[in-house]
Amino acid sequence: MNKRKFIKTAGIIATGSVMLPYFSCNTPSSNEGEKDQPESKPETGSEFIIPGLVYSFDALEPNIDVRTMEIHHGKHHAGYVRKLNKALEGHNLAGKTIEEICALVTDEDTGVRNNGGGHYNHTLFWESLKPNGGAPTGKIADALKAAFGSYEQFQEAFSKSATSVFGSGWAWLCKGEDGTLFVSSTPNQDNPLMKNLVETPGSPILGIDVWEHAYYLNYQNRRGDYVKNFFNIINWDKLSERLG
C-alpha cells in the first residue's frame, strides 16, 4: 500500500470510529415505547391493566383511523392505567373496582380521579364501538324513542352535547336512577359515576371522547365531523346490555 492509499484508508476508519457511537446512541431501541404500556402484573398489587380490543386497530376506518387507534389505546389509555396503579399505592381506594373508585372519588383525590376516570372512560369507549354499527334496534331503540322522541332526536341532543364541550371532555348517554335516559357532558376525565363531582350522576350507557387526541390526526379541528361519523361505529348490542 502506498503512502497516499494508507492515509485515505486510515481517514475512513477514523471517521467510522467517530460516527458509529453517534448513530448507536440515536438509533431507536426495539423496546421504545414500552414505558407507555402498563405492567401485566403491577408491583403495587393493583389489578388494573389495559384491556385488549375485540377488533383490529384498522377495523373502524374511515371513521377512526388506524394511527389514532394505535396512539389512543396504546399510549393514552396505557398511560392512564399506569398512573392509576401508581396513584393507588397506599390509597384508601386501593383494592376496589374501577366503578367503586369512580363512585367514591372526591376532588381531593386528583391522581385517582383523573387516571381512574381515564381508565373507566376509555374502557367503556372501546367496548361501545364496532365496525359497521348501523342503527339501533330492539330494546335500545325503544328506550331512545321513549326518552328523546326518535333516534334522530337523540343524535341531535348527543351531538350538541359533544360539540359543546369546551376544551377536553366527554359527552354521555346515561341511565338515571328512575331508569330513563338522558344526555350530559363532563370535563377532562370525569364521568357520570362520580356522584361527588358531577351535577347529574347516572350509569353511563355510551360515551364519546372529545379530547383532541381522539380525533385530531384525521379530523383536525372538525370535531363535528368526528361526532357525526361516530354514529357509524356504535355497538348497539353492547348498549342494550348496559340498559339492564
Short mmCIF file of C-alpha atoms in Angstrom, two decimals:
data_model
loop_
_atom_site.label_atom_id
_atom_site.label_comp_id
_atom_site.label_asym_id
_atom_site.label_seq_id
_atom_site.Cartn_x
_atom_site.Cartn_y
_atom_site.Cartn_z
CA MET A 1 0.00 0.00 0.00
CA ASN A 2 1.50 3.38 -0.99
CA LYS A 3 1.51 6.36 1.31
CA ARG A 4 -1.45 8.08 -0.35
CA LYS A 5 -3.70 4.97 -0.10
CA PHE A 6 -2.67 4.40 3.51
CA ILE A 7 -3.68 7.93 4.53
CA LYS A 8 -7.06 7.63 2.74
CA THR A 9 -7.85 4.25 4.33
CA ALA A 10 -6.85 5.46 7.78
CA GLY A 11 -9.10 8.50 7.39
CA ILE A 12 -12.15 6.36 6.55
CA ILE A 13 -11.56 4.10 9.55
CA ALA A 14 -11.12 7.06 11.87
CA THR A 15 -14.32 8.70 10.59
CA GLY A 16 -16.26 5.47 11.13
CA SER A 17 -14.97 5.26 14.69
CA VAL A 18 -16.33 8.72 15.41
CA MET A 19 -19.70 8.27 13.68
CA LEU A 20 -20.55 4.79 14.97
CA PRO A 21 -21.09 5.82 18.61
CA TYR A 22 -23.12 8.81 17.42
CA PHE A 23 -25.57 6.73 15.41
CA SER A 24 -25.65 3.98 18.03
CA CYS A 25 -26.82 6.45 20.67
CA ASN A 26 -29.58 7.79 18.43
CA THR A 27 -30.93 4.57 16.96
CA PRO A 28 -34.40 3.74 18.36
CA SER A 29 -34.38 0.72 20.62
CA SER A 30 -36.61 -2.21 19.79
CA ASN A 31 -38.18 -1.60 23.22
CA GLU A 32 -39.02 2.04 22.54
CA GLY A 33 -42.48 2.89 23.86
CA GLU A 34 -42.63 0.07 26.37
CA LYS A 35 -42.73 2.59 29.19
CA ASP A 36 -46.19 3.60 27.95
CA GLN A 37 -47.57 0.10 28.41
CA PRO A 38 -48.91 -0.90 31.85
CA GLU A 39 -47.37 -3.91 33.51
CA SER A 40 -49.45 -7.06 33.27
CA LYS A 41 -48.77 -7.67 36.97
CA PRO A 42 -48.17 -4.26 38.58
CA GLU A 43 -45.78 -4.32 41.52
CA THR A 44 -48.28 -2.35 43.59
CA GLY A 45 -50.67 -5.30 43.57
CA SER A 46 -53.33 -3.32 41.72
CA GLU A 47 -55.35 -5.38 39.28
CA PHE A 48 -55.75 -2.72 36.62
CA ILE A 49 -54.36 -3.45 33.18
CA ILE A 50 -55.22 -2.05 29.77
CA PRO A 51 -57.97 -4.15 28.13
CA GLY A 52 -57.44 -5.71 24.73
CA LEU A 53 -59.69 -4.84 21.81
CA VAL A 54 -62.04 -7.31 20.13
CA TYR A 55 -61.38 -5.65 16.74
CA SER A 56 -58.20 -4.63 14.96
CA PHE A 57 -56.84 -1.08 15.03
CA ASP A 58 -57.86 -0.54 11.40
CA ALA A 59 -61.35 -2.02 11.76
CA LEU A 60 -63.07 1.32 12.43
CA GLU A 61 -61.70 3.13 9.38
CA PRO A 62 -62.52 5.52 7.82
CA ASN A 63 -64.47 6.76 10.85
CA ILE A 64 -61.45 6.46 13.19
CA ASP A 65 -58.08 5.99 11.51
CA VAL A 66 -55.62 3.26 12.44
CA ARG A 67 -52.86 5.59 13.70
CA THR A 68 -55.25 7.36 16.06
CA MET A 69 -56.38 3.99 17.41
CA GLU A 70 -52.79 2.85 17.98
CA ILE A 71 -51.84 6.02 19.84
CA HIS A 72 -55.12 6.39 21.71
CA HIS A 73 -55.21 2.83 23.01
CA GLY A 74 -51.52 2.01 23.28
CA LYS A 75 -50.25 5.35 24.60
CA HIS A 76 -53.05 7.43 26.16
CA HIS A 77 -55.11 4.68 27.76
CA ALA A 78 -52.00 2.77 28.77
CA GLY A 79 -50.68 5.90 30.44
CA TYR A 80 -53.86 6.33 32.48
CA VAL A 81 -53.65 2.73 33.69
CA ARG A 82 -50.01 3.02 34.69
CA LYS A 83 -50.58 6.28 36.56
CA LEU A 84 -53.73 4.96 38.23
CA ASN A 85 -51.83 1.99 39.65
CA LYS A 86 -49.21 4.39 40.97
CA ALA A 87 -51.79 6.78 42.45
CA LEU A 88 -53.49 3.92 44.30
CA GLU A 89 -50.36 2.92 46.21
CA GLY A 90 -51.29 3.34 49.87
CA HIS A 91 -54.61 4.99 48.96
CA ASN A 92 -57.81 4.09 50.79
CA LEU A 93 -59.46 3.27 47.44
CA ALA A 94 -56.89 0.61 46.57
CA GLY A 95 -58.40 -2.82 46.03
CA LYS A 96 -61.80 -1.52 44.89
CA THR A 97 -63.28 -1.96 41.42
CA ILE A 98 -62.93 0.88 38.94
CA GLU A 99 -66.68 1.54 39.24
CA GLU A 100 -66.40 1.79 43.02
CA ILE A 101 -63.41 4.10 42.70
CA CYS A 102 -65.32 6.43 40.39
CA ALA A 103 -68.33 6.45 42.72
CA LEU A 104 -66.26 7.29 45.80
CA VAL A 105 -63.59 9.63 44.44
CA THR A 106 -63.59 13.30 45.53
CA ASP A 107 -61.95 16.47 44.27
CA GLU A 108 -59.14 15.87 46.78
CA ASP A 109 -58.10 12.65 45.01
CA THR A 110 -56.64 14.32 41.94
CA GLY A 111 -54.44 11.47 40.69
CA VAL A 112 -57.05 8.78 41.24
CA ARG A 113 -59.81 10.98 39.84
CA ASN A 114 -58.01 11.83 36.60
CA ASN A 115 -56.47 8.45 35.90
CA GLY A 116 -59.29 6.33 37.29
CA GLY A 117 -61.70 8.29 35.14
CA GLY A 118 -59.37 7.92 32.18
CA HIS A 119 -59.27 4.15 32.60
CA TYR A 120 -63.02 3.71 33.12
CA ASN A 121 -64.00 6.09 30.32
CA HIS A 122 -61.70 4.57 27.73
CA THR A 123 -62.66 1.00 28.62
CA LEU A 124 -66.33 1.86 28.10
CA PHE A 125 -65.42 3.75 24.90
CA TRP A 126 -63.63 0.79 23.24
CA GLU A 127 -66.42 -1.60 24.19
CA SER A 128 -69.01 0.76 22.70
CA LEU A 129 -67.54 0.55 19.21
CA LYS A 130 -67.59 -1.96 16.38
CA PRO A 131 -67.23 -1.87 12.59
CA ASN A 132 -70.42 -1.09 10.67
CA GLY A 133 -72.55 -0.42 13.69
CA GLY A 134 -75.67 0.57 11.82
CA ALA A 135 -78.80 1.91 13.51
CA PRO A 136 -80.17 0.82 16.91
CA THR A 137 -82.83 -1.87 17.10
CA GLY A 138 -84.84 -3.60 19.78
CA LYS A 139 -84.61 -2.52 23.42
CA ILE A 140 -82.12 0.30 22.95
CA ALA A 141 -84.10 1.73 20.02
CA ASP A 142 -87.29 1.70 22.10
CA ALA A 143 -85.51 3.37 25.03
CA LEU A 144 -84.09 6.15 22.83
CA LYS A 145 -87.50 6.79 21.30
CA ALA A 146 -89.15 6.93 24.72
CA ALA A 147 -86.56 9.38 26.09
CA PHE A 148 -85.91 11.62 23.09
CA GLY A 149 -88.83 11.10 20.70
CA SER A 150 -86.80 9.39 17.99
CA TYR A 151 -83.31 8.12 17.20
CA GLU A 152 -82.69 11.25 15.13
CA GLN A 153 -83.60 13.49 18.05
CA PHE A 154 -81.21 11.53 20.26
CA GLN A 155 -78.45 12.03 17.66
CA GLU A 156 -79.13 15.76 17.70
CA ALA A 157 -79.01 16.01 21.50
CA PHE A 158 -75.90 13.84 21.82
CA SER A 159 -74.08 15.68 19.04
CA LYS A 160 -74.88 19.05 20.59
CA SER A 161 -73.53 17.89 23.94
CA ALA A 162 -70.34 16.52 22.35
CA THR A 163 -69.60 19.56 20.19
CA SER A 164 -70.38 21.98 23.03
CA VAL A 165 -67.74 20.64 25.42
CA PHE A 166 -65.21 23.42 25.92
CA GLY A 167 -61.70 22.05 25.63
CA SER A 168 -61.32 18.41 26.64
CA GLY A 169 -64.01 16.11 27.97
CA TRP A 170 -66.74 13.60 27.21
CA ALA A 171 -70.40 13.51 26.18
CA TRP A 172 -72.61 10.78 27.63
CA LEU A 173 -75.81 8.85 27.21
CA CYS A 174 -76.78 7.76 30.72
CA LYS A 175 -79.49 5.96 32.63
CA GLY A 176 -80.82 7.85 35.62
CA GLU A 177 -81.94 6.41 38.92
CA ASP A 178 -85.52 6.35 37.61
CA GLY A 179 -84.42 4.27 34.60
CA THR A 180 -84.88 6.99 32.00
CA LEU A 181 -82.15 8.02 29.59
CA PHE A 182 -80.53 11.44 29.46
CA VAL A 183 -77.58 13.17 27.77
CA SER A 184 -74.86 15.04 29.67
CA SER A 185 -71.21 16.03 29.42
CA THR A 186 -68.22 16.14 31.75
CA PRO A 187 -64.85 17.90 31.64
CA ASN A 188 -61.49 16.18 31.40
CA GLN A 189 -61.79 12.51 32.51
CA ASP A 190 -64.76 12.90 34.84
CA ASN A 191 -67.78 10.67 34.24
CA PRO A 192 -71.38 10.36 35.49
CA LEU A 193 -70.46 7.67 38.03
CA MET A 194 -68.60 10.34 40.02
CA LYS A 195 -71.56 11.34 42.11
CA ASN A 196 -69.41 13.51 44.40
CA LEU A 197 -68.26 15.62 41.44
CA VAL A 198 -70.93 15.82 38.71
CA GLU A 199 -74.20 17.73 38.66
CA THR A 200 -76.20 14.85 37.17
CA PRO A 201 -74.97 11.40 38.20
CA GLY A 202 -76.06 8.30 36.32
CA SER A 203 -75.00 4.99 34.83
CA PRO A 204 -73.12 5.51 31.53
CA ILE A 205 -74.58 3.73 28.52
CA LEU A 206 -72.44 5.44 25.86
CA GLY A 207 -69.57 7.91 25.99
CA ILE A 208 -67.70 9.77 23.27
CA ASP A 209 -64.19 11.05 23.88
CA VAL A 210 -63.86 14.62 22.59
CA TRP A 211 -60.29 15.20 23.70
CA GLU A 212 -58.32 16.24 20.62
CA HIS A 213 -56.17 13.11 20.80
CA ALA A 214 -59.29 11.09 19.95
CA TYR A 215 -59.75 12.63 16.52
CA TYR A 216 -57.20 15.32 15.60
CA LEU A 217 -54.91 13.28 13.30
CA ASN A 218 -57.79 12.64 10.91
CA TYR A 219 -60.25 15.46 11.56
CA GLN A 220 -58.02 18.29 12.84
CA ASN A 221 -60.41 20.95 14.23
CA ARG A 222 -63.54 19.38 12.69
CA ARG A 223 -64.95 17.87 15.84
CA GLY A 224 -68.43 17.93 14.36
CA ASP A 225 -67.39 15.57 11.55
CA TYR A 226 -65.83 13.17 14.07
CA VAL A 227 -69.03 13.16 16.13
CA LYS A 228 -71.18 12.63 13.02
CA ASN A 229 -69.11 9.62 11.90
CA PHE A 230 -69.05 8.21 15.43
CA PHE A 231 -72.67 7.09 14.94
CA ASN A 232 -71.49 4.70 12.19
CA ILE A 233 -69.48 2.55 14.61
CA ILE A 234 -71.61 2.26 17.76
CA ASN A 235 -72.07 -1.23 19.17
CA TRP A 236 -75.78 -1.07 19.91
CA ASP A 237 -75.86 -4.63 21.26
CA LYS A 238 -73.41 -3.61 23.98
CA LEU A 239 -75.51 -0.56 24.79
CA SER A 240 -78.59 -2.77 25.12
CA GLU A 241 -76.72 -4.91 27.65
CA ARG A 242 -75.93 -1.82 29.71
CA LEU A 243 -79.60 -0.87 29.88
CA GLY A 244 -80.11 -3.89 32.12
#
